[in-house]
Tab-separated table of C-alpha atoms and ligand atoms in Angstrom:
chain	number	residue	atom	x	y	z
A	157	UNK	CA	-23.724	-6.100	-24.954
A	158	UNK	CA	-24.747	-7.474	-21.678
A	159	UNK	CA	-27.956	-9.671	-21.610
A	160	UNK	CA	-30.000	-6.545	-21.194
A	161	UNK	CA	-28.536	-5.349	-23.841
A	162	UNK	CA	-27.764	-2.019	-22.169
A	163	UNK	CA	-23.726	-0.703	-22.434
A	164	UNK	CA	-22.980	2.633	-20.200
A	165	UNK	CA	-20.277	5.086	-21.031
A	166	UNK	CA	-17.783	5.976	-18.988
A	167	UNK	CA	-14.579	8.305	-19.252
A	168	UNK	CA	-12.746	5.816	-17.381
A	169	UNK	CA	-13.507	2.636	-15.642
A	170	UNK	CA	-11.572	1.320	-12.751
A	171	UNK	CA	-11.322	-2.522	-11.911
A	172	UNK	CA	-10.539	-3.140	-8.352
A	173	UNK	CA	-11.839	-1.777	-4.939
A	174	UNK	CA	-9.248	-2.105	-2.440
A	175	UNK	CA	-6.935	0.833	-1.645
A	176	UNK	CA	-5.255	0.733	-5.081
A	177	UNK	CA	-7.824	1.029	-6.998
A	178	UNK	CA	-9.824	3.235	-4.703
A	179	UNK	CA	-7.242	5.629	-4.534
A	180	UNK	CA	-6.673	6.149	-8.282
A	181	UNK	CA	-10.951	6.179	-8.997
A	182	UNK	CA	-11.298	8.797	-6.334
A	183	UNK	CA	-8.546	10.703	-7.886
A	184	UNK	CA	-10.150	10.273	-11.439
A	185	UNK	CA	-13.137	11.566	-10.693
A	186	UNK	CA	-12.022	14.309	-8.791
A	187	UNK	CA	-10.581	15.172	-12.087
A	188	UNK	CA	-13.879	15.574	-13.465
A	189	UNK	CA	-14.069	11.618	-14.930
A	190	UNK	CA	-17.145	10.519	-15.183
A	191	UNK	CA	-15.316	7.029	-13.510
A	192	UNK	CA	-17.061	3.482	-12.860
A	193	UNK	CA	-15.015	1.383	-10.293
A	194	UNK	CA	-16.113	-2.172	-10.731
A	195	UNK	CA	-15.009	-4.559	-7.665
A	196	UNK	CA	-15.215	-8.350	-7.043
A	197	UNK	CA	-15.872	-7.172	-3.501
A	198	UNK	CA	-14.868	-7.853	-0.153
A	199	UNK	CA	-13.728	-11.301	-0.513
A	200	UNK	CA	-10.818	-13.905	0.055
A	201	UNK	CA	-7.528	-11.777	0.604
A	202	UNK	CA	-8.376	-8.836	2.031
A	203	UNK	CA	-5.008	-6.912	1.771
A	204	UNK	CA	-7.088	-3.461	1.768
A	205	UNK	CA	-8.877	-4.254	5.391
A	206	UNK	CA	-6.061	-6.483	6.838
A	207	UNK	CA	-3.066	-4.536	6.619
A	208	UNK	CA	-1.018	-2.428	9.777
A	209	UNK	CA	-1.668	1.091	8.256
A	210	UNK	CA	1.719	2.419	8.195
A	211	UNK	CA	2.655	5.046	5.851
A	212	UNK	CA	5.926	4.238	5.701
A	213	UNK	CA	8.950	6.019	3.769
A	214	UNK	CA	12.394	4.944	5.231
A	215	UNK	CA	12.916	1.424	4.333
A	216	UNK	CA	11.504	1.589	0.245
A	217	UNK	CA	13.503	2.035	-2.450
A	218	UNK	CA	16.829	0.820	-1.494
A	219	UNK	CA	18.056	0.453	-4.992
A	220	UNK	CA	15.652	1.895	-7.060
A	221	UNK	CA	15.701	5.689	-6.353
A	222	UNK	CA	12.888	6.161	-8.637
A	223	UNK	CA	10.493	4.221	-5.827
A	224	UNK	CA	12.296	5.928	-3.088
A	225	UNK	CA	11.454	9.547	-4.930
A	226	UNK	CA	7.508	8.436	-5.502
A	227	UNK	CA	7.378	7.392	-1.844
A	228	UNK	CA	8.172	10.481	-1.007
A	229	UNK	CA	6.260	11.991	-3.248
A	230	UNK	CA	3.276	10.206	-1.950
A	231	UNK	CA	4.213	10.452	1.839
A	232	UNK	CA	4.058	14.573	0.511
A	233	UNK	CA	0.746	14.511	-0.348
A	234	UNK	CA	-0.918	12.444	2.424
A	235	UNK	CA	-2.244	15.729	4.706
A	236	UNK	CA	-3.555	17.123	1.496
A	237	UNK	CA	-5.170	13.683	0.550
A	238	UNK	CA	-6.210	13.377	4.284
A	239	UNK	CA	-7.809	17.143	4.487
A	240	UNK	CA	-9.624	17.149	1.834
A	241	UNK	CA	-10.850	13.874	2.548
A	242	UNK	CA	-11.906	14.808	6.070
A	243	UNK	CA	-13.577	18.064	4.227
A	244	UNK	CA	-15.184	16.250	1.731
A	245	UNK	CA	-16.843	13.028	3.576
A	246	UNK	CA	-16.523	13.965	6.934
A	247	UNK	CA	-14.476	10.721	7.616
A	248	UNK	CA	-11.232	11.646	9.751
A	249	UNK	CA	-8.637	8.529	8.772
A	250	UNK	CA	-6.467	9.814	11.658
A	251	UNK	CA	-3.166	10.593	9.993
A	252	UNK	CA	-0.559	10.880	12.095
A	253	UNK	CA	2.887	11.674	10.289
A	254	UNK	CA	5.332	12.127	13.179
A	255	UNK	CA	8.063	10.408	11.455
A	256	UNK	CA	9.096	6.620	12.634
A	257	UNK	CA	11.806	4.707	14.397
A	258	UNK	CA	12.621	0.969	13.350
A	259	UNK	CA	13.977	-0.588	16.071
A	260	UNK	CA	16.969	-2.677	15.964
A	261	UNK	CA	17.641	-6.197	18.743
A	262	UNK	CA	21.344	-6.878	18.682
A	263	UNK	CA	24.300	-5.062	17.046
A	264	UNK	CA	24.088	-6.892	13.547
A	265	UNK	CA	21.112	-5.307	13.083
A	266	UNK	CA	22.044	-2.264	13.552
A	267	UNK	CA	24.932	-1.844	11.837
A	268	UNK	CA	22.553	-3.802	8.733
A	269	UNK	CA	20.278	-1.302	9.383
A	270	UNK	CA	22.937	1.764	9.320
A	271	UNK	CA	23.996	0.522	6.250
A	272	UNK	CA	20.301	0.587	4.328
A	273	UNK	CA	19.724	3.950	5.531
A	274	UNK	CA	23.397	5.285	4.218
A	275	UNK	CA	22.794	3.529	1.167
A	276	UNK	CA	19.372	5.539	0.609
A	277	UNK	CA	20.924	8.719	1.407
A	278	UNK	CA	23.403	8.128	-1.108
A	279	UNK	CA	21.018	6.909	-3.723
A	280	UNK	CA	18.985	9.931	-2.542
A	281	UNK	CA	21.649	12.404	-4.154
A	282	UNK	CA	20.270	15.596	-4.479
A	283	UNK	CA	17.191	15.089	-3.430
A	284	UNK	CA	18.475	14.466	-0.038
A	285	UNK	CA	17.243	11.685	2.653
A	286	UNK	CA	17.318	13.121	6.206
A	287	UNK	CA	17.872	10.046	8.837
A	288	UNK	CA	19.400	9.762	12.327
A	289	UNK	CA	20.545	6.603	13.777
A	290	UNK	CA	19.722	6.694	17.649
A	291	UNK	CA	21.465	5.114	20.223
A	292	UNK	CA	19.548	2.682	22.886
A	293	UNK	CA	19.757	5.508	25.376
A	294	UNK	CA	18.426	7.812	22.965
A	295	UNK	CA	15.426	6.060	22.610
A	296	UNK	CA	14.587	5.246	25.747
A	297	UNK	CA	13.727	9.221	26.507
A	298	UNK	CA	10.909	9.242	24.537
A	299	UNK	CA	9.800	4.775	24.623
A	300	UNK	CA	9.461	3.975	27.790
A	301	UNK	CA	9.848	0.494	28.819
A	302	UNK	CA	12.417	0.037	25.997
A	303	UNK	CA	13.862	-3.380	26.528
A	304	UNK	CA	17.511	-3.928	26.955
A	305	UNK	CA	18.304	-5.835	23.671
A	306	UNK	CA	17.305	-3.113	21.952
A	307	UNK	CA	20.515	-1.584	20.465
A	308	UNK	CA	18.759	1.514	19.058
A	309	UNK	CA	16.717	2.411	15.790
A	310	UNK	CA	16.935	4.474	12.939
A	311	UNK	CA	14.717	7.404	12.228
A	312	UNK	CA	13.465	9.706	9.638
A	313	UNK	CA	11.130	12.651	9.698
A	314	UNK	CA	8.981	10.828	6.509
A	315	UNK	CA	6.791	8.463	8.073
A	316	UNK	CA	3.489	8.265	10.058
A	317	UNK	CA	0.309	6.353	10.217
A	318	UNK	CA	-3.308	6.009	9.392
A	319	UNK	CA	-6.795	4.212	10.241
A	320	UNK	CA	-6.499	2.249	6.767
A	321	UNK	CA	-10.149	0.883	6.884
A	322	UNK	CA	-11.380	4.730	7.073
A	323	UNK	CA	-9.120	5.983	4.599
A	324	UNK	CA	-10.905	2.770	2.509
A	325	UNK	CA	-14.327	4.200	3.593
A	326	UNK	CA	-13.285	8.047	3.032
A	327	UNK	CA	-12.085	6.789	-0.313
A	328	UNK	CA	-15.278	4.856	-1.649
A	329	UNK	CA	-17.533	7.628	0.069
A	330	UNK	CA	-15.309	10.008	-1.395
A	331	UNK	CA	-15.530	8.669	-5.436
A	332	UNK	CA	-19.717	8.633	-4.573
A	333	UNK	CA	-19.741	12.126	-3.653
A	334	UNK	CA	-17.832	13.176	-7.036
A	335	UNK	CA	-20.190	11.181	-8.749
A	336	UNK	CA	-18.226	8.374	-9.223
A	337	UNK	CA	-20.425	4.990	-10.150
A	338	UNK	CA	-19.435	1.837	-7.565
A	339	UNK	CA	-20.610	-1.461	-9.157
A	340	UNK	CA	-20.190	-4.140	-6.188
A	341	UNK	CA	-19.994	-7.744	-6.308
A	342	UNK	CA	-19.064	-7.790	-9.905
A	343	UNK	CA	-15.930	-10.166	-11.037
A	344	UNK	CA	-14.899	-8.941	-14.405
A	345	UNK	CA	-15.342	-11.995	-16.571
A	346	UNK	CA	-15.346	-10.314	-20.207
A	347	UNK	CA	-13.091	-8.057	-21.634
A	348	UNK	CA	-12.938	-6.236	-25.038
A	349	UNK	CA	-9.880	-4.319	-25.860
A	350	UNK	CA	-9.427	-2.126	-28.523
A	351	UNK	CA	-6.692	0.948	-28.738
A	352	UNK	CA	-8.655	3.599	-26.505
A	353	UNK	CA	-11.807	1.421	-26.082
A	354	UNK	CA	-12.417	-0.922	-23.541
A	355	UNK	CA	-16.061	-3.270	-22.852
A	356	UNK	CA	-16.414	-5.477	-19.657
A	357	UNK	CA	-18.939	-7.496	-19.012
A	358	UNK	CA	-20.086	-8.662	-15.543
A	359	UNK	CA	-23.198	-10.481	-14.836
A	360	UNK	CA	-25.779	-8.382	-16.852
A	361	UNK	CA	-24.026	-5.510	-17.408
A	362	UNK	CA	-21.719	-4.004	-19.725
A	363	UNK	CA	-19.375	-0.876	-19.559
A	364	UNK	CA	-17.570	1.219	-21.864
A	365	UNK	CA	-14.622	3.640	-21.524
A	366	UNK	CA	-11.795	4.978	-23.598
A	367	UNK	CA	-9.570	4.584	-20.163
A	368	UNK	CA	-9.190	1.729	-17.970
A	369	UNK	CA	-6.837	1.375	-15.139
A	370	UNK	CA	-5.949	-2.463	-13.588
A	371	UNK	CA	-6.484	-2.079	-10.085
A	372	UNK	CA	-7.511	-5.859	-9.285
A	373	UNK	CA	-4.606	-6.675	-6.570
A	374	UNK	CA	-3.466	-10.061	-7.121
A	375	UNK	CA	-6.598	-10.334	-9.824
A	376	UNK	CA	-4.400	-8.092	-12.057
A	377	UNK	CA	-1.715	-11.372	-12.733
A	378	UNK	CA	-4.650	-12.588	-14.593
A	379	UNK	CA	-6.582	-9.630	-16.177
A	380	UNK	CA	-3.389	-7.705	-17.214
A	381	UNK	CA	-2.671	-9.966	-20.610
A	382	UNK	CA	-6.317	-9.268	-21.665
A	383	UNK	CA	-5.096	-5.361	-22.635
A	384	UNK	CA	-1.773	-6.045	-23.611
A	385	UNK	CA	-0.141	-5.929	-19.741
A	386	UNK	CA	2.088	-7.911	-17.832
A	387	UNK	CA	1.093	-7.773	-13.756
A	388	UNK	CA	3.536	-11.028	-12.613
A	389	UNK	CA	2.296	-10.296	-8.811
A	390	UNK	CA	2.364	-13.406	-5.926
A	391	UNK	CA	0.620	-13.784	-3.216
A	392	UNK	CA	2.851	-12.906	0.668
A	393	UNK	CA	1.154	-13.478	3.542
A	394	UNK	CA	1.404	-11.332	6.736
A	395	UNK	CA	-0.279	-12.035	10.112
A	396	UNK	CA	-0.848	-9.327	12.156
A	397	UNK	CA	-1.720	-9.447	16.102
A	398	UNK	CA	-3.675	-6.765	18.569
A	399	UNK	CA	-3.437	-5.650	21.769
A	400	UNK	CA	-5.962	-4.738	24.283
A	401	UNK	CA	-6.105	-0.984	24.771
A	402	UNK	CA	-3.723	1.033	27.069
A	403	UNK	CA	-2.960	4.285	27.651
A	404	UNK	CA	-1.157	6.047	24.826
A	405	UNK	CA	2.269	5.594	24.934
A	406	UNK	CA	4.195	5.174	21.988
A	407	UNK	CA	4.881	9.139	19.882
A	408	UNK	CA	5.733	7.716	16.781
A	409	UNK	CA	5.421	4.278	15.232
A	410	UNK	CA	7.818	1.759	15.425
A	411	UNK	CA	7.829	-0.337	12.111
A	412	UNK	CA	6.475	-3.259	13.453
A	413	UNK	CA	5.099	-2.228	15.967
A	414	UNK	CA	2.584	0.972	16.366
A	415	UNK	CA	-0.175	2.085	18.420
A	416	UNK	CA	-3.566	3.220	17.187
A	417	UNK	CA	-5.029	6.227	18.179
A	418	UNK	CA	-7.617	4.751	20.559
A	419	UNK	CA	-4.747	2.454	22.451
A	420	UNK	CA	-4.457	-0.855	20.598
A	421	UNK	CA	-1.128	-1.924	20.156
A	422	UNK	CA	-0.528	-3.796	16.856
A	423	UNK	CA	1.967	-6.265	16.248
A	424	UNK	CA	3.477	-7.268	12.811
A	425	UNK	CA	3.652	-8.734	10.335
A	426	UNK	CA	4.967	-11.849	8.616
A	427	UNK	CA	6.200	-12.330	5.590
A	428	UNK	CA	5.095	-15.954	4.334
A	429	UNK	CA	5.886	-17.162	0.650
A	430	UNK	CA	2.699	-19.551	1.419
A	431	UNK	CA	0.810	-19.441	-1.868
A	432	UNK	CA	-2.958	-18.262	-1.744
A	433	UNK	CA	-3.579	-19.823	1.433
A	434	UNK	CA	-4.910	-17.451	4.214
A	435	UNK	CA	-4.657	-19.574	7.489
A	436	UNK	CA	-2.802	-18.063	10.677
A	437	UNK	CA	-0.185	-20.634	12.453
A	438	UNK	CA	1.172	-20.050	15.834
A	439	UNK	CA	4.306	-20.564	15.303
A	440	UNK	CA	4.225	-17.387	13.141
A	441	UNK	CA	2.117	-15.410	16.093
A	442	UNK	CA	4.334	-17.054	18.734
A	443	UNK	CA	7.406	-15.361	16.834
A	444	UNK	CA	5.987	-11.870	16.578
A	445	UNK	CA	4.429	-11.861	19.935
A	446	UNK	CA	8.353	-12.495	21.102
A	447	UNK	CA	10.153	-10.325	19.228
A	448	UNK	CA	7.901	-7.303	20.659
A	449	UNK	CA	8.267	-8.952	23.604
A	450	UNK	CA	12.319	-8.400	23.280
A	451	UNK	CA	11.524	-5.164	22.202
A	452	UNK	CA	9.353	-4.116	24.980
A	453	UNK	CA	9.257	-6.451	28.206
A	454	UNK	CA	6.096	-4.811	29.549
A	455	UNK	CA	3.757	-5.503	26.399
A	456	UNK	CA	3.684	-8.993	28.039
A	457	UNK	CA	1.312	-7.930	30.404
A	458	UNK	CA	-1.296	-7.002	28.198
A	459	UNK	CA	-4.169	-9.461	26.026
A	460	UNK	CA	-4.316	-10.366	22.667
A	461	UNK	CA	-7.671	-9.588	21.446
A	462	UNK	CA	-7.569	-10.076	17.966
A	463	UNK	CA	-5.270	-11.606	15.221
A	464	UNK	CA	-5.876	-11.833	11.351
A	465	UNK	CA	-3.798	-12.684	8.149
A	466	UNK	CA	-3.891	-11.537	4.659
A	467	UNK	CA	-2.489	-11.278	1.576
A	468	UNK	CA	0.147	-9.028	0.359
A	469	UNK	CA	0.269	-8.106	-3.969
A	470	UNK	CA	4.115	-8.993	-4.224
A	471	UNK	CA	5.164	-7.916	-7.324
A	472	UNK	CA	8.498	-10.211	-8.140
A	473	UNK	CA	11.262	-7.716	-7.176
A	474	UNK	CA	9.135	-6.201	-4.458
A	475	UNK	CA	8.886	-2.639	-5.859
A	476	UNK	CA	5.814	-1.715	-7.565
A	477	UNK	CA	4.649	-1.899	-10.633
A	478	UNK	CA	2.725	0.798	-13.022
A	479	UNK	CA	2.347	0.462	-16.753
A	480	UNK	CA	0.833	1.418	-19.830
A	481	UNK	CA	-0.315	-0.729	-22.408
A	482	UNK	CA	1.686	-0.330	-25.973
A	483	UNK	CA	-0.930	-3.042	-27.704
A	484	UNK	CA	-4.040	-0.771	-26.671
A	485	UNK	CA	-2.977	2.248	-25.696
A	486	UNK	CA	-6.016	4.086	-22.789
A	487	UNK	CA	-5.317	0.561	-20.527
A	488	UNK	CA	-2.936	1.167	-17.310
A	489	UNK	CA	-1.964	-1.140	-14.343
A	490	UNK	CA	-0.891	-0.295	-11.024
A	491	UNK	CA	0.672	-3.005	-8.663
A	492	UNK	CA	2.308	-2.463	-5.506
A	493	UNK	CA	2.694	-4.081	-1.632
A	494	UNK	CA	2.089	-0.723	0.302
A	495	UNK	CA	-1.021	1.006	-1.010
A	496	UNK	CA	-1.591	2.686	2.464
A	497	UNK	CA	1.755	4.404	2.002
A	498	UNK	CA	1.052	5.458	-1.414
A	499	UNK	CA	-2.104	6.401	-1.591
A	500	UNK	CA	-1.243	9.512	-1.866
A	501	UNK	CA	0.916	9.621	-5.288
A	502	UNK	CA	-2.190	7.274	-6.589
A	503	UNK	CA	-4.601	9.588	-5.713
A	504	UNK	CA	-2.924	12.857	-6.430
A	505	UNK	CA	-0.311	12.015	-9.061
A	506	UNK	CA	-1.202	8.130	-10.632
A	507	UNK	CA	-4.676	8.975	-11.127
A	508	UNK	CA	-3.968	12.908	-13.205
A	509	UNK	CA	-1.258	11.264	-15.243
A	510	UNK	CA	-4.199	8.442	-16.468
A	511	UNK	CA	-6.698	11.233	-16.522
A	512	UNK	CA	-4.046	13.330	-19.473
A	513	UNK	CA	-3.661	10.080	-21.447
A	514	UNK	CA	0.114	8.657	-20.809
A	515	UNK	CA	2.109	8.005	-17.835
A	516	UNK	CA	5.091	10.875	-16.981
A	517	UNK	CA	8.893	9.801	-18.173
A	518	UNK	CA	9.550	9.520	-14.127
A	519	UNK	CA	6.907	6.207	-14.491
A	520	UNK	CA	9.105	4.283	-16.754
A	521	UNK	CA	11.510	2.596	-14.683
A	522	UNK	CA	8.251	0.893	-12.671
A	523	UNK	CA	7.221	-0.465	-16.143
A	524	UNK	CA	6.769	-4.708	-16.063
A	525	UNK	CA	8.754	-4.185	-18.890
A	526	UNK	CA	11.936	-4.895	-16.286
A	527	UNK	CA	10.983	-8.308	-16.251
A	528	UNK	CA	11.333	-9.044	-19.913
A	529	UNK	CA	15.115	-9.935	-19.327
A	530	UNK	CA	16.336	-11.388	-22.786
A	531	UNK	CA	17.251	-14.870	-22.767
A	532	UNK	CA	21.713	-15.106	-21.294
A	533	UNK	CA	23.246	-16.819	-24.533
A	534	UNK	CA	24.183	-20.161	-24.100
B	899	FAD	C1	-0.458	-8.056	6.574
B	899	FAD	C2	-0.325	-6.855	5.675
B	899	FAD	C3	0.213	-5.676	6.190
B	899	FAD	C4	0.347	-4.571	5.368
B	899	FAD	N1	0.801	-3.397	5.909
B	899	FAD	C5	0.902	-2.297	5.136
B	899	FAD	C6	1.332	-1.071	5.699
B	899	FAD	O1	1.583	-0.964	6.904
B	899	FAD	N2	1.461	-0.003	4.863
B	899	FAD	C7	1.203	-0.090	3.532
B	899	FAD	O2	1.383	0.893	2.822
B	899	FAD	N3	0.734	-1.228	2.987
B	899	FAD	C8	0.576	-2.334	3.760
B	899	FAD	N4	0.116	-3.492	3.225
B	899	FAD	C9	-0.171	-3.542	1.791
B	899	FAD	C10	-1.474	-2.918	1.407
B	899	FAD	O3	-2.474	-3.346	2.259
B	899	FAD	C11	-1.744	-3.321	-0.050
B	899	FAD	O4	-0.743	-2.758	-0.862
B	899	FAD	C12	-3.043	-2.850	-0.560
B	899	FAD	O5	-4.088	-3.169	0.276
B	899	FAD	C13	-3.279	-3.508	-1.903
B	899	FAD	O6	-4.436	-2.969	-2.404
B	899	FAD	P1	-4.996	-3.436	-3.793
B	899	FAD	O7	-6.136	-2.561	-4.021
B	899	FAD	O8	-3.903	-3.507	-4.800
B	899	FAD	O9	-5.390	-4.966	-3.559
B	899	FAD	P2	-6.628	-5.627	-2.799
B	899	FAD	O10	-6.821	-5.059	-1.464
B	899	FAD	O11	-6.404	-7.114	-2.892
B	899	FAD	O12	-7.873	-5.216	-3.660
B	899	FAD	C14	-8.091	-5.727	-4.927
B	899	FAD	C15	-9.571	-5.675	-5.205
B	899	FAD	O13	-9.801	-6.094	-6.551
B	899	FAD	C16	-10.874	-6.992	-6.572
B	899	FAD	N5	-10.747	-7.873	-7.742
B	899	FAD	C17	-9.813	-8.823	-7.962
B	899	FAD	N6	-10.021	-9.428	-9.152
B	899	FAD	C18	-11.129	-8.847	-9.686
B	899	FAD	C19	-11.863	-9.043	-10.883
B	899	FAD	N7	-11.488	-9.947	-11.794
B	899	FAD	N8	-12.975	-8.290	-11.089
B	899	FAD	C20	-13.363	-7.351	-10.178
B	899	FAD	N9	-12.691	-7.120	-9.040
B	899	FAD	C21	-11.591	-7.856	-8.787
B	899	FAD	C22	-10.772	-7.727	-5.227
B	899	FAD	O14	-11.999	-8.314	-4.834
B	899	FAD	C23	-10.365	-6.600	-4.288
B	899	FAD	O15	-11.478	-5.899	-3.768
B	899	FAD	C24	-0.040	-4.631	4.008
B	899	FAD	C25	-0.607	-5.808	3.505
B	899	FAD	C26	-0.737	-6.900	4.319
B	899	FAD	C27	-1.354	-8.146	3.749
């Protein structure tokens, strides 16, 4: 009991408000869960509000076909997650899903690049993975500007990108609407697990559900043992820089590089095994400000106005991470470095699958279970 001594029911309780757990508590109660979503709040590593809002298909899941098939899956249901969002709470997270073009500086990376995409098309099989690799000249019809170390790019019809802070707005507003309960500013710091019946306490107040789903970001490496879990997520650290405004340009976005709907032209992002430390360091900016740079010559001309880092939930081999707790069965996790790209499977797929009770066969190869690698005789 909490030190009112008051303990509210839920169907299912969510722990974590960024765009992980967001997604999945706006999906539950959509459902018809009556769902509580319990967040720490906006502090420290911000991943949710400091990311580059690509939804971005044609670079995940080399090697694991199973994450290349759910980020499709997800990429799938973005309009219908974006509609009905834009219906529902009147928040338009400008979705734009014109497919994408990674550029390429030099002829190694290229033919690296060539290579990832063949390799997904093969791992693809049936399925199928639809990709061109353009030439420089190619390119330059439609990017104008295109500097001459630019060797080409690959492209695929998949990708596109999004306003992530109002799909986090749409999201939160949305789980309100369906009557979804939002406790703020609460760090879960008391957990009782039993099979199918889960108590956190937070400050005064205790909750109750049969379901709970680990949504906590890097919080989960900590909270997953308490049900039974394994969540073995690091921090990676990505700075991200802005342009000024300009005139739109750019039809598609470029990987690293991609152009907001009112004109700013963001630049990104690291990728810095730097711990839980949040700083920005020039070198760093220096290096993406020159590659773009490279990539287009005339970006020069145009102000920085803004540049932020944050923190990236890294699970160890990079591909996410979803599970279901064998010790106390009703207790899921879900871990994963591009919850703006998949917000749509955790919204429309994740979030029904905790709703039924169990996780579909297809989940199973995401397990944390991949980890437990049996000690190599000696
Ligand atoms: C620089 C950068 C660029 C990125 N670019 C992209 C991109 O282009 N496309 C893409 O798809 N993804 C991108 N990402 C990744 C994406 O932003 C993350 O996958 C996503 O934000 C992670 O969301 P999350 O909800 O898991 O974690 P978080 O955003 O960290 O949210 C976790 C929440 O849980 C709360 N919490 C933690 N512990 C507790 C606790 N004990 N009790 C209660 N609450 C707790 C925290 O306060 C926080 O609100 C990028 C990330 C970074 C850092």
């Amino acid at each position: 009991m909490g030190q009112n001594g008051e303990m509210k029911q839920h169907d299912a309780i969510v722990i974590g408000g960024g765009l992980v757990g967001a997604a999945i508590a706006y999906g539950l109660a959509r459902e018809g869960l009556d769902t509580a979503l319990i967040d720490e709040g906006d502090v420290a590593f911000r991943a949710s509000r400091g990311n580059f809002g690509l939804v971005w298909v044609q670079s995940k899941g080399v090697g694991a076909p199973h994450y290349q098939r759910w980020t499709r899956l997800s990429a799938a249901e973005w309009p219908k997650l974006a509609a009905e969002l834009g219906q529902r709470t009147g928040v338009a997270v400008g979705l734009e899903q014109p497919g994408g073009v990674q550029l390429c500086l030099g002829d190694e990376e290229f033919a690296g690049r060539q290579a990832m995409m063949e390799q997904m098309r093969t791992e693809a099989g049936n399925f199928g993975f639809e990709y061109r690799m353009l030439s420089h000249d190619e390119l330059a019809e439609t990017l104008p500007g295109l500097g001459p170390e630019v060797t080409g790019g690959s492209w695929t019809p998949y990708d596109g990108h999004v306003n992530s802070l109002y799909l986090l707005h749409a999201l939160h507003k949305g789980f309100v609407e369906r009557g979804g309960t939002y406790l703020p500013n609460r760090t879960v710091d008391y957990a009782a697990a039993q099979p199918h019946d889960f108590r956190l306490g937070s400050g005064a107040d205790e909750i109750a559900a049969p379901r709970i789903v680990l949504a906590a970001g890097l919080g989960n490496a900590a909270l997953a043992p308490l049900f039974g879990l394994s969540a073995p997520v690091r921090p990676q650290r990505g700075q991200i820089l802005v342009t000024e405004r300009s005139e739109r340009i750019w039809p598609i976005p470029l990987g690293s590089l991609r152009q907001t709907l009112e004109g700013s032209i963001m630049l990104g992002s690291s990728e810095e095994e730097v711990g839980f430390d949040t700083g920005q360091r020039p070198e760093v900016m220096q290096a993406i400000a020159a590659r773009a740079v490279r990539t287009f010559p005339w970006l020069a001309e145009l102000q920085i106005v803004r540049a932020w880092s944050a923190l990236r939930v890294m699970p160890p081999d990079g591909k996410p991470i979803y599970d279901e707790s064998e010790k106390f069965p009703g207790a899921f996790t879900a871990n994963c470095h591009s919850g703006v790209t998949l917000a749509g499977a955790h919204a429309n797929a994740f979030a029904p699958m905790v709703a039924a009770g169990a996780l579909d066969p297809m989940m199973l190869p995401f397990s944390a279970r991949r980890f437990d690698i049996p000690q190599a005789a000696e």
